[in-house]
JSON list of C-alpha atoms in Angstrom, two decimals:
[
{"chain": "A", "resi": 1, "resn": "GLY", "atom": "CA", "xyz": [-3.87, -13.67, 7.39]},
{"chain": "A", "resi": 2, "resn": "ALA", "atom": "CA", "xyz": [-7.10, -11.91, 6.76]},
{"chain": "A", "resi": 3, "resn": "VAL", "atom": "CA", "xyz": [-8.47, -11.68, 3.00]},
{"chain": "A", "resi": 4, "resn": "VAL", "atom": "CA", "xyz": [-9.66, -9.08, 1.08]},
{"chain": "A", "resi": 5, "resn": "SER", "atom": "CA", "xyz": [-11.15, -9.24, -2.45]},
{"chain": "A", "resi": 6, "resn": "GLN", "atom": "CA", "xyz": [-11.63, -6.61, -4.92]},
{"chain": "A", "resi": 7, "resn": "HIS", "atom": "CA", "xyz": [-14.03, -6.97, -8.12]},
{"chain": "A", "resi": 8, "resn": "PRO", "atom": "CA", "xyz": [-13.25, -6.48, -11.11]},
{"chain": "A", "resi": 9, "resn": "SER", "atom": "CA", "xyz": [-9.68, -6.88, -11.01]},
{"chain": "A", "resi": 10, "resn": "TRP", "atom": "CA", "xyz": [-9.19, -4.90, -14.26]},
{"chain": "A", "resi": 11, "resn": "VAL", "atom": "CA", "xyz": [-11.80, -2.94, -16.37]},
{"chain": "A", "resi": 12, "resn": "ILE", "atom": "CA", "xyz": [-11.51, -0.95, -19.54]},
{"chain": "A", "resi": 13, "resn": "CYS", "atom": "CA", "xyz": [-14.35, 1.63, -20.03]},
{"chain": "A", "resi": 14, "resn": "LYS", "atom": "CA", "xyz": [-15.43, 4.43, -22.49]},
{"chain": "A", "resi": 15, "resn": "SER", "atom": "CA", "xyz": [-14.74, 8.23, -21.53]},
{"chain": "A", "resi": 16, "resn": "GLY", "atom": "CA", "xyz": [-17.77, 9.65, -19.95]},
{"chain": "A", "resi": 17, "resn": "THR", "atom": "CA", "xyz": [-18.96, 6.23, -18.11]},
{"chain": "A", "resi": 18, "resn": "SER", "atom": "CA", "xyz": [-18.98, 5.46, -14.47]},
{"chain": "A", "resi": 19, "resn": "VAL", "atom": "CA", "xyz": [-17.27, 2.37, -13.00]},
{"chain": "A", "resi": 20, "resn": "LYS", "atom": "CA", "xyz": [-17.63, 0.72, -9.67]},
{"chain": "A", "resi": 21, "resn": "ILE", "atom": "CA", "xyz": [-15.26, -1.08, -7.87]},
{"chain": "A", "resi": 22, "resn": "GLU", "atom": "CA", "xyz": [-15.89, -3.55, -4.85]},
{"chain": "A", "resi": 23, "resn": "CYS", "atom": "CA", "xyz": [-13.94, -4.08, -1.93]},
{"chain": "A", "resi": 24, "resn": "ARG", "atom": "CA", "xyz": [-14.63, -6.90, 0.24]},
{"chain": "A", "resi": 25, "resn": "SER", "atom": "CA", "xyz": [-13.37, -8.13, 3.38]},
{"chain": "A", "resi": 26, "resn": "LEU", "atom": "CA", "xyz": [-14.03, -12.23, 3.33]},
{"chain": "A", "resi": 27, "resn": "ASP", "atom": "CA", "xyz": [-13.29, -13.53, 6.67]},
{"chain": "A", "resi": 28, "resn": "PHE", "atom": "CA", "xyz": [-13.67, -10.59, 9.16]},
{"chain": "A", "resi": 29, "resn": "GLN", "atom": "CA", "xyz": [-15.48, -7.21, 9.67]},
{"chain": "A", "resi": 30, "resn": "ALA", "atom": "CA", "xyz": [-13.95, -4.08, 8.96]},
{"chain": "A", "resi": 31, "resn": "THR", "atom": "CA", "xyz": [-14.70, -0.95, 10.64]},
{"chain": "A", "resi": 32, "resn": "THR", "atom": "CA", "xyz": [-12.55, 0.98, 8.17]},
{"chain": "A", "resi": 33, "resn": "MET", "atom": "CA", "xyz": [-11.46, 0.66, 4.68]},
{"chain": "A", "resi": 34, "resn": "PHE", "atom": "CA", "xyz": [-9.16, 2.81, 2.67]},
{"chain": "A", "resi": 35, "resn": "TRP", "atom": "CA", "xyz": [-8.98, 3.29, -1.04]},
{"chain": "A", "resi": 36, "resn": "TYR", "atom": "CA", "xyz": [-5.83, 4.27, -2.85]},
{"chain": "A", "resi": 37, "resn": "ARG", "atom": "CA", "xyz": [-4.52, 4.85, -6.28]},
{"chain": "A", "resi": 38, "resn": "GLN", "atom": "CA", "xyz": [-1.01, 3.65, -7.41]},
{"chain": "A", "resi": 39, "resn": "PHE", "atom": "CA", "xyz": [0.35, 5.33, -10.64]},
{"chain": "A", "resi": 40, "resn": "PRO", "atom": "CA", "xyz": [3.24, 3.17, -12.71]},
{"chain": "A", "resi": 41, "resn": "LYS", "atom": "CA", "xyz": [6.25, 3.38, -10.94]},
{"chain": "A", "resi": 42, "resn": "GLN", "atom": "CA", "xyz": [4.79, 5.37, -8.15]},
{"chain": "A", "resi": 43, "resn": "SER", "atom": "CA", "xyz": [3.76, 4.91, -4.68]},
{"chain": "A", "resi": 44, "resn": "LEU", "atom": "CA", "xyz": [0.22, 4.15, -3.28]},
{"chain": "A", "resi": 45, "resn": "MET", "atom": "CA", "xyz": [-1.39, 7.63, -2.63]},
{"chain": "A", "resi": 46, "resn": "LEU", "atom": "CA", "xyz": [-4.23, 7.33, -0.25]},
{"chain": "A", "resi": 47, "resn": "MET", "atom": "CA", "xyz": [-7.65, 8.45, -1.47]},
{"chain": "A", "resi": 48, "resn": "ALA", "atom": "CA", "xyz": [-10.13, 8.47, 1.09]},
{"chain": "A", "resi": 49, "resn": "THR", "atom": "CA", "xyz": [-10.74, 6.66, 4.28]},
{"chain": "A", "resi": 50, "resn": "SER", "atom": "CA", "xyz": [-14.39, 5.31, 5.00]},
{"chain": "A", "resi": 51, "resn": "ASN", "atom": "CA", "xyz": [-16.20, 4.00, 8.05]},
{"chain": "A", "resi": 52, "resn": "GLU", "atom": "CA", "xyz": [-19.27, 1.74, 7.84]},
{"chain": "A", "resi": 53, "resn": "GLY", "atom": "CA", "xyz": [-22.35, 3.86, 8.31]},
{"chain": "A", "resi": 54, "resn": "SER", "atom": "CA", "xyz": [-20.81, 7.30, 7.67]},
{"chain": "A", "resi": 55, "resn": "LYS", "atom": "CA", "xyz": [-19.45, 9.32, 5.06]},
{"chain": "A", "resi": 56, "resn": "ALA", "atom": "CA", "xyz": [-16.17, 8.99, 3.58]},
{"chain": "A", "resi": 57, "resn": "THR", "atom": "CA", "xyz": [-13.18, 11.33, 4.49]},
{"chain": "A", "resi": 58, "resn": "TYR", "atom": "CA", "xyz": [-11.19, 12.30, 1.60]},
{"chain": "A", "resi": 59, "resn": "GLU", "atom": "CA", "xyz": [-7.56, 13.21, 1.42]},
{"chain": "A", "resi": 60, "resn": "GLN", "atom": "CA", "xyz": [-6.66, 17.00, 0.09]},
{"chain": "A", "resi": 61, "resn": "GLY", "atom": "CA", "xyz": [-7.16, 16.97, -3.92]},
{"chain": "A", "resi": 62, "resn": "VAL", "atom": "CA", "xyz": [-9.31, 14.16, -4.23]},
{"chain": "A", "resi": 63, "resn": "GLU", "atom": "CA", "xyz": [-12.78, 15.15, -5.85]},
{"chain": "A", "resi": 64, "resn": "LYS", "atom": "CA", "xyz": [-15.28, 13.74, -3.73]},
{"chain": "A", "resi": 65, "resn": "ASP", "atom": "CA", "xyz": [-17.83, 14.03, -6.49]},
{"chain": "A", "resi": 66, "resn": "LYS", "atom": "CA", "xyz": [-15.64, 12.38, -8.71]},
{"chain": "A", "resi": 67, "resn": "PHE", "atom": "CA", "xyz": [-14.96, 9.36, -6.75]},
{"chain": "A", "resi": 68, "resn": "LEU", "atom": "CA", "xyz": [-17.96, 8.02, -4.81]},
{"chain": "A", "resi": 69, "resn": "ILE", "atom": "CA", "xyz": [-17.29, 5.99, -2.01]},
{"chain": "A", "resi": 70, "resn": "ASN", "atom": "CA", "xyz": [-20.11, 3.72, 0.24]},
{"chain": "A", "resi": 71, "resn": "HIS", "atom": "CA", "xyz": [-19.25, 1.47, 3.00]},
{"chain": "A", "resi": 72, "resn": "ALA", "atom": "CA", "xyz": [-22.59, 0.02, 3.35]},
{"chain": "A", "resi": 73, "resn": "SER", "atom": "CA", "xyz": [-21.81, -2.91, 5.55]},
{"chain": "A", "resi": 74, "resn": "LEU", "atom": "CA", "xyz": [-18.69, -4.31, 7.62]},
{"chain": "A", "resi": 75, "resn": "THR", "atom": "CA", "xyz": [-17.67, -6.10, 4.79]},
{"chain": "A", "resi": 76, "resn": "LEU", "atom": "CA", "xyz": [-18.21, -4.12, 1.62]},
{"chain": "A", "resi": 77, "resn": "SER", "atom": "CA", "xyz": [-17.11, -0.60, 0.33]},
{"chain": "A", "resi": 78, "resn": "THR", "atom": "CA", "xyz": [-17.48, 0.54, -3.06]},
{"chain": "A", "resi": 79, "resn": "LEU", "atom": "CA", "xyz": [-15.55, 3.04, -5.05]},
{"chain": "A", "resi": 80, "resn": "THR", "atom": "CA", "xyz": [-17.32, 4.61, -8.07]},
{"chain": "A", "resi": 81, "resn": "VAL", "atom": "CA", "xyz": [-15.35, 6.80, -10.74]},
{"chain": "A", "resi": 82, "resn": "THR", "atom": "CA", "xyz": [-18.03, 9.00, -12.20]},
{"chain": "A", "resi": 83, "resn": "SER", "atom": "CA", "xyz": [-17.95, 10.30, -15.75]},
{"chain": "A", "resi": 84, "resn": "ALA", "atom": "CA", "xyz": [-14.41, 8.60, -16.28]},
{"chain": "A", "resi": 85, "resn": "HIS", "atom": "CA", "xyz": [-11.99, 10.16, -18.27]},
{"chain": "A", "resi": 86, "resn": "PRO", "atom": "CA", "xyz": [-8.10, 8.89, -19.71]},
{"chain": "A", "resi": 87, "resn": "GLU", "atom": "CA", "xyz": [-6.47, 10.76, -16.55]},
{"chain": "A", "resi": 88, "resn": "ASP", "atom": "CA", "xyz": [-8.28, 8.22, -14.12]},
{"chain": "A", "resi": 89, "resn": "SER", "atom": "CA", "xyz": [-6.70, 5.65, -15.68]},
{"chain": "A", "resi": 90, "resn": "SER", "atom": "CA", "xyz": [-4.52, 3.51, -12.74]},
{"chain": "A", "resi": 91, "resn": "PHE", "atom": "CA", "xyz": [-4.57, 0.79, -10.65]},
{"chain": "A", "resi": 92, "resn": "TYR", "atom": "CA", "xyz": [-6.91, 1.42, -7.47]},
{"chain": "A", "resi": 93, "resn": "ILE", "atom": "CA", "xyz": [-6.15, -0.53, -4.22]},
{"chain": "A", "resi": 94, "resn": "CYS", "atom": "CA", "xyz": [-8.32, -1.01, -1.56]},
{"chain": "A", "resi": 95, "resn": "SER", "atom": "CA", "xyz": [-7.41, -2.03, 2.51]},
{"chain": "A", "resi": 96, "resn": "ALA", "atom": "CA", "xyz": [-9.75, -3.26, 5.16]},
{"chain": "A", "resi": 97, "resn": "GLN", "atom": "CA", "xyz": [-8.95, -2.66, 9.10]},
{"chain": "A", "resi": 98, "resn": "LEU", "atom": "CA", "xyz": [-10.52, -4.07, 11.98]},
{"chain": "A", "resi": 99, "resn": "ALA", "atom": "CA", "xyz": [-10.44, -1.18, 14.73]},
{"chain": "A", "resi": 100, "resn": "GLY", "atom": "CA", "xyz": [-6.84, 0.19, 14.69]},
{"chain": "A", "resi": 101, "resn": "ASP", "atom": "CA", "xyz": [-5.56, -3.05, 13.77]},
{"chain": "A", "resi": 102, "resn": "GLU", "atom": "CA", "xyz": [-3.05, -4.33, 10.77]},
{"chain": "A", "resi": 103, "resn": "GLN", "atom": "CA", "xyz": [-4.26, -2.90, 7.29]},
{"chain": "A", "resi": 104, "resn": "PHE", "atom": "CA", "xyz": [-5.11, -5.76, 4.78]},
{"chain": "A", "resi": 105, "resn": "PHE", "atom": "CA", "xyz": [-4.92, -4.97, 1.22]},
{"chain": "A", "resi": 106, "resn": "GLY", "atom": "CA", "xyz": [-6.87, -6.02, -1.94]},
{"chain": "A", "resi": 107, "resn": "PRO", "atom": "CA", "xyz": [-5.35, -7.40, -5.01]},
{"chain": "A", "resi": 108, "resn": "GLY", "atom": "CA", "xyz": [-6.13, -4.02, -6.99]},
{"chain": "A", "resi": 109, "resn": "THR", "atom": "CA", "xyz": [-8.01, -3.43, -9.81]},
{"chain": "A", "resi": 110, "resn": "ARG", "atom": "CA", "xyz": [-6.39, -1.82, -13.02]},
{"chain": "A", "resi": 111, "resn": "LEU", "atom": "CA", "xyz": [-8.98, 0.63, -14.79]},
{"chain": "A", "resi": 112, "resn": "THR", "atom": "CA", "xyz": [-8.14, 1.66, -18.14]},
{"chain": "A", "resi": 113, "resn": "VAL", "atom": "CA", "xyz": [-10.30, 4.39, -19.68]},
{"chain": "A", "resi": 114, "resn": "LEU", "atom": "CA", "xyz": [-10.39, 5.02, -23.51]},
{"chain": "B", "resi": 1, "resn": "GLY", "atom": "CA", "xyz": [4.70, 17.63, 3.94]},
{"chain": "B", "resi": 2, "resn": "GLU", "atom": "CA", "xyz": [5.28, 13.92, 4.52]},
{"chain": "B", "resi": 3, "resn": "ASP", "atom": "CA", "xyz": [7.60, 12.36, 1.91]},
{"chain": "B", "resi": 4, "resn": "VAL", "atom": "CA", "xyz": [9.17, 8.99, 1.50]},
{"chain": "B", "resi": 5, "resn": "GLU", "atom": "CA", "xyz": [11.90, 7.66, -0.80]},
{"chain": "B", "resi": 6, "resn": "GLN", "atom": "CA", "xyz": [13.38, 4.74, -2.10]},
{"chain": "B", "resi": 7, "resn": "SER", "atom": "CA", "xyz": [15.73, 3.53, -4.72]},
{"chain": "B", "resi": 8, "resn": "LEU", "atom": "CA", "xyz": [13.61, 2.35, -7.88]},
{"chain": "B", "resi": 9, "resn": "PHE", "atom": "CA", "xyz": [15.43, -0.83, -8.76]},
{"chain": "B", "resi": 10, "resn": "LEU", "atom": "CA", "xyz": [18.05, -3.42, -6.91]},
{"chain": "B", "resi": 11, "resn": "SER", "atom": "CA", "xyz": [19.44, -6.43, -8.53]},
{"chain": "B", "resi": 12, "resn": "VAL", "atom": "CA", "xyz": [20.84, -9.21, -6.55]},
{"chain": "B", "resi": 13, "resn": "ARG", "atom": "CA", "xyz": [22.15, -12.68, -7.07]},
{"chain": "B", "resi": 14, "resn": "GLU", "atom": "CA", "xyz": [20.34, -15.68, -5.53]},
{"chain": "B", "resi": 15, "resn": "GLY", "atom": "CA", "xyz": [21.90, -16.48, -2.05]},
{"chain": "B", "resi": 16, "resn": "ASP", "atom": "CA", "xyz": [23.03, -13.00, -1.61]},
{"chain": "B", "resi": 17, "resn": "SER", "atom": "CA", "xyz": [21.76, -10.49, 0.79]},
{"chain": "B", "resi": 18, "resn": "SER", "atom": "CA", "xyz": [19.51, -7.75, -0.67]},
{"chain": "B", "resi": 19, "resn": "VAL", "atom": "CA", "xyz": [19.27, -4.37, 1.59]},
{"chain": "B", "resi": 20, "resn": "ILE", "atom": "CA", "xyz": [16.53, -1.88, 0.52]},
{"chain": "B", "resi": 21, "resn": "ASN", "atom": "CA", "xyz": [16.84, 1.54, 2.03]},
{"chain": "B", "resi": 22, "resn": "CYS", "atom": "CA", "xyz": [14.14, 4.22, 2.46]},
{"chain": "B", "resi": 23, "resn": "THR", "atom": "CA", "xyz": [14.36, 7.94, 4.10]},
{"chain": "B", "resi": 24, "resn": "TYR", "atom": "CA", "xyz": [11.44, 9.74, 5.66]},
{"chain": "B", "resi": 25, "resn": "THR", "atom": "CA", "xyz": [10.70, 13.10, 6.52]},
{"chain": "B", "resi": 26, "resn": "ASP", "atom": "CA", "xyz": [8.26, 13.31, 9.33]},
{"chain": "B", "resi": 27, "resn": "SER", "atom": "CA", "xyz": [9.53, 12.82, 12.52]},
{"chain": "B", "resi": 28, "resn": "SER", "atom": "CA", "xyz": [6.41, 12.09, 14.40]},
{"chain": "B", "resi": 29, "resn": "SER", "atom": "CA", "xyz": [6.16, 8.98, 12.48]},
{"chain": "B", "resi": 30, "resn": "THR", "atom": "CA", "xyz": [5.69, 6.34, 15.29]},
{"chain": "B", "resi": 31, "resn": "TYR", "atom": "CA", "xyz": [5.31, 3.15, 12.93]},
{"chain": "B", "resi": 32, "resn": "LEU", "atom": "CA", "xyz": [7.39, 2.17, 9.84]},
{"chain": "B", "resi": 33, "resn": "TYR", "atom": "CA", "xyz": [6.60, -0.77, 7.85]},
{"chain": "B", "resi": 34, "resn": "TRP", "atom": "CA", "xyz": [8.01, -2.83, 4.75]},
{"chain": "B", "resi": 35, "resn": "TYR", "atom": "CA", "xyz": [5.45, -4.11, 2.58]},
{"chain": "B", "resi": 36, "resn": "LYS", "atom": "CA", "xyz": [5.94, -6.71, -0.51]},
{"chain": "B", "resi": 37, "resn": "GLN", "atom": "CA", "xyz": [3.80, -6.53, -3.56]},
{"chain": "B", "resi": 38, "resn": "GLU", "atom": "CA", "xyz": [3.54, -9.23, -6.00]},
{"chain": "B", "resi": 39, "resn": "PRO", "atom": "CA", "xyz": [1.80, -9.23, -9.30]},
{"chain": "B", "resi": 40, "resn": "GLY", "atom": "CA", "xyz": [-1.94, -10.20, -8.90]},
{"chain": "B", "resi": 41, "resn": "ALA", "atom": "CA", "xyz": [-1.74, -10.00, -5.20]},
{"chain": "B", "resi": 42, "resn": "GLY", "atom": "CA", "xyz": [-2.51, -7.42, -2.58]},
{"chain": "B", "resi": 43, "resn": "LEU", "atom": "CA", "xyz": [0.18, -5.99, -0.62]},
{"chain": "B", "resi": 44, "resn": "GLN", "atom": "CA", "xyz": [1.49, -7.96, 2.09]},
{"chain": "B", "resi": 45, "resn": "LEU", "atom": "CA", "xyz": [3.02, -6.52, 5.50]},
{"chain": "B", "resi": 46, "resn": "LEU", "atom": "CA", "xyz": [6.49, -8.23, 5.88]},
{"chain": "B", "resi": 47, "resn": "THR", "atom": "CA", "xyz": [7.31, -6.64, 9.02]},
{"chain": "B", "resi": 48, "resn": "TYR", "atom": "CA", "xyz": [7.02, -3.31, 11.13]},
{"chain": "B", "resi": 49, "resn": "ILE", "atom": "CA", "xyz": [9.03, -1.47, 13.79]},
{"chain": "B", "resi": 50, "resn": "PHE", "atom": "CA", "xyz": [8.09, 1.09, 16.06]},
{"chain": "B", "resi": 51, "resn": "SER", "atom": "CA", "xyz": [10.02, 4.31, 16.15]},
{"chain": "B", "resi": 52, "resn": "ASN", "atom": "CA", "xyz": [11.58, 3.65, 19.53]},
{"chain": "B", "resi": 53, "resn": "MET", "atom": "CA", "xyz": [13.42, 0.95, 18.31]},
{"chain": "B", "resi": 54, "resn": "ASP", "atom": "CA", "xyz": [16.27, 0.50, 16.25]},
{"chain": "B", "resi": 55, "resn": "MET", "atom": "CA", "xyz": [16.68, -2.78, 14.89]},
{"chain": "B", "resi": 56, "resn": "LYS", "atom": "CA", "xyz": [14.10, -5.86, 14.58]},
{"chain": "B", "resi": 57, "resn": "GLN", "atom": "CA", "xyz": [15.04, -9.22, 13.39]},
{"chain": "B", "resi": 58, "resn": "ASP", "atom": "CA", "xyz": [12.42, -11.73, 11.71]},
{"chain": "B", "resi": 59, "resn": "GLN", "atom": "CA", "xyz": [13.85, -15.01, 10.26]},
{"chain": "B", "resi": 60, "resn": "ARG", "atom": "CA", "xyz": [15.72, -14.12, 7.19]},
{"chain": "B", "resi": 61, "resn": "LEU", "atom": "CA", "xyz": [14.30, -10.22, 7.25]},
{"chain": "B", "resi": 62, "resn": "THR", "atom": "CA", "xyz": [16.37, -7.42, 9.31]},
{"chain": "B", "resi": 63, "resn": "VAL", "atom": "CA", "xyz": [14.98, -3.83, 9.97]},
{"chain": "B", "resi": 64, "resn": "LEU", "atom": "CA", "xyz": [17.34, -1.16, 10.84]},
{"chain": "B", "resi": 65, "resn": "LEU", "atom": "CA", "xyz": [15.97, 2.42, 12.04]},
{"chain": "B", "resi": 66, "resn": "ASN", "atom": "CA", "xyz": [18.14, 5.44, 12.14]},
{"chain": "B", "resi": 67, "resn": "LYS", "atom": "CA", "xyz": [15.83, 7.78, 13.57]},
{"chain": "B", "resi": 68, "resn": "LYS", "atom": "CA", "xyz": [18.34, 10.79, 13.54]},
{"chain": "B", "resi": 69, "resn": "ASP", "atom": "CA", "xyz": [18.88, 10.56, 10.04]},
{"chain": "B", "resi": 70, "resn": "LYS", "atom": "CA", "xyz": [15.23, 9.27, 9.25]},
{"chain": "B", "resi": 71, "resn": "HIS", "atom": "CA", "xyz": [16.34, 6.17, 7.22]},
{"chain": "B", "resi": 72, "resn": "LEU", "atom": "CA", "xyz": [14.69, 2.95, 7.45]},
{"chain": "B", "resi": 73, "resn": "SER", "atom": "CA", "xyz": [16.41, -0.33, 5.81]},
{"chain": "B", "resi": 74, "resn": "LEU", "atom": "CA", "xyz": [15.36, -3.77, 5.19]},
{"chain": "B", "resi": 75, "resn": "ARG", "atom": "CA", "xyz": [17.86, -6.73, 4.84]},
{"chain": "B", "resi": 76, "resn": "ILE", "atom": "CA", "xyz": [16.84, -9.77, 3.25]},
{"chain": "B", "resi": 77, "resn": "ALA", "atom": "CA", "xyz": [19.30, -12.78, 4.03]},
{"chain": "B", "resi": 78, "resn": "ASP", "atom": "CA", "xyz": [19.76, -15.48, 1.45]},
{"chain": "B", "resi": 79, "resn": "THR", "atom": "CA", "xyz": [17.63, -14.09, -1.09]},
{"chain": "B", "resi": 80, "resn": "GLN", "atom": "CA", "xyz": [15.72, -16.28, -3.18]},
{"chain": "B", "resi": 81, "resn": "THR", "atom": "CA", "xyz": [13.93, -16.08, -6.55]},
{"chain": "B", "resi": 82, "resn": "GLY", "atom": "CA", "xyz": [10.72, -16.00, -4.67]},
{"chain": "B", "resi": 83, "resn": "ASP", "atom": "CA", "xyz": [11.60, -12.56, -3.21]},
{"chain": "B", "resi": 84, "resn": "SER", "atom": "CA", "xyz": [11.37, -10.70, -6.25]},
{"chain": "B", "resi": 85, "resn": "ALA", "atom": "CA", "xyz": [8.72, -8.44, -5.97]},
{"chain": "B", "resi": 86, "resn": "ILE", "atom": "CA", "xyz": [8.22, -4.63, -4.97]},
{"chain": "B", "resi": 87, "resn": "TYR", "atom": "CA", "xyz": [9.08, -3.53, -1.88]},
{"chain": "B", "resi": 88, "resn": "PHE", "atom": "CA", "xyz": [7.05, -0.43, -0.41]},
{"chain": "B", "resi": 89, "resn": "CYS", "atom": "CA", "xyz": [8.28, 1.10, 3.19]},
{"chain": "B", "resi": 90, "resn": "ALA", "atom": "CA", "xyz": [5.51, 3.07, 4.94]},
{"chain": "B", "resi": 91, "resn": "GLU", "atom": "CA", "xyz": [5.23, 5.21, 7.87]},
{"chain": "B", "resi": 92, "resn": "SER", "atom": "CA", "xyz": [2.30, 6.11, 10.13]},
{"chain": "B", "resi": 93, "resn": "TYR", "atom": "CA", "xyz": [1.63, 8.12, 13.38]},
{"chain": "B", "resi": 94, "resn": "ASN", "atom": "CA", "xyz": [-0.77, 6.05, 14.04]},
{"chain": "B", "resi": 95, "resn": "THR", "atom": "CA", "xyz": [-2.33, 2.84, 12.16]},
{"chain": "B", "resi": 96, "resn": "ASP", "atom": "CA", "xyz": [-4.95, 4.37, 10.09]},
{"chain": "B", "resi": 97, "resn": "LYS", "atom": "CA", "xyz": [-3.17, 6.97, 7.80]},
{"chain": "B", "resi": 98, "resn": "LEU", "atom": "CA", "xyz": [0.05, 4.91, 5.67]},
{"chain": "B", "resi": 99, "resn": "ILE", "atom": "CA", "xyz": [2.47, 7.24, 3.82]},
{"chain": "B", "resi": 100, "resn": "PHE", "atom": "CA", "xyz": [3.92, 4.90, 1.06]},
{"chain": "B", "resi": 101, "resn": "GLY", "atom": "CA", "xyz": [7.52, 5.23, -0.57]},
{"chain": "B", "resi": 102, "resn": "THR", "atom": "CA", "xyz": [7.73, 4.88, -4.32]},
{"chain": "B", "resi": 103, "resn": "GLY", "atom": "CA", "xyz": [8.55, 1.14, -3.68]},
{"chain": "B", "resi": 104, "resn": "THR", "atom": "CA", "xyz": [11.91, -0.83, -4.83]},
{"chain": "B", "resi": 105, "resn": "ARG", "atom": "CA", "xyz": [11.73, -3.78, -7.40]},
{"chain": "B", "resi": 106, "resn": "LEU", "atom": "CA", "xyz": [13.74, -6.34, -6.25]},
{"chain": "B", "resi": 107, "resn": "GLN", "atom": "CA", "xyz": [15.24, -8.83, -9.04]},
{"chain": "B", "resi": 108, "resn": "VAL", "atom": "CA", "xyz": [16.96, -11.78, -8.03]},
{"chain": "B", "resi": 109, "resn": "PHE", "atom": "CA", "xyz": [18.81, -13.89, -10.52]},
{"chain": "B", "resi": 110, "resn": "PRO", "atom": "CA", "xyz": [20.13, -17.47, -10.35]}
]
């Protein structure tokens, strides 16, 4: 199956700093990428949908100025958590999709904000 | 709004069958999925079923759908220790926006 990578796999940062997470589709071109957030013992919650070259569509309740998404190419999307706070600590997962096909998920990035 | 629920934990003996249950609320769901999440790995799509089907079998996996009760189940036959993972059901109207359940942690003991 298609491979999606995320970098870093885990990150610890101080409160008030910004953190960038990368999502790459390694062997296919993804027209759409999705960003999810997963809390412990809870389901994945869709944060936003991004299409290459256009602005991301954010789900209700997700602050677009807090979670900046850039989808600059068909193989790379980035999520930047700006001015991170402890409540932003979570597991962030991306998925990549080619034109309405199956979503392929990355392994996730664990963010801890001190 | 849309809501998908699962029991949190299931423990089975190796060789037995596992049945993981899921209920959903959105009657307009077109696709229903089962994903497997192992530590350090991305979610892996195990199988999916269209809402106009009531059963789908794929090797050791059997999916049953009761659309009237909005109930979905995943049966794993001859459960192995390698099946230990978290299993998520998910629904969608199209293939884009997935609504996930809370996940069921399956533990297989010898």
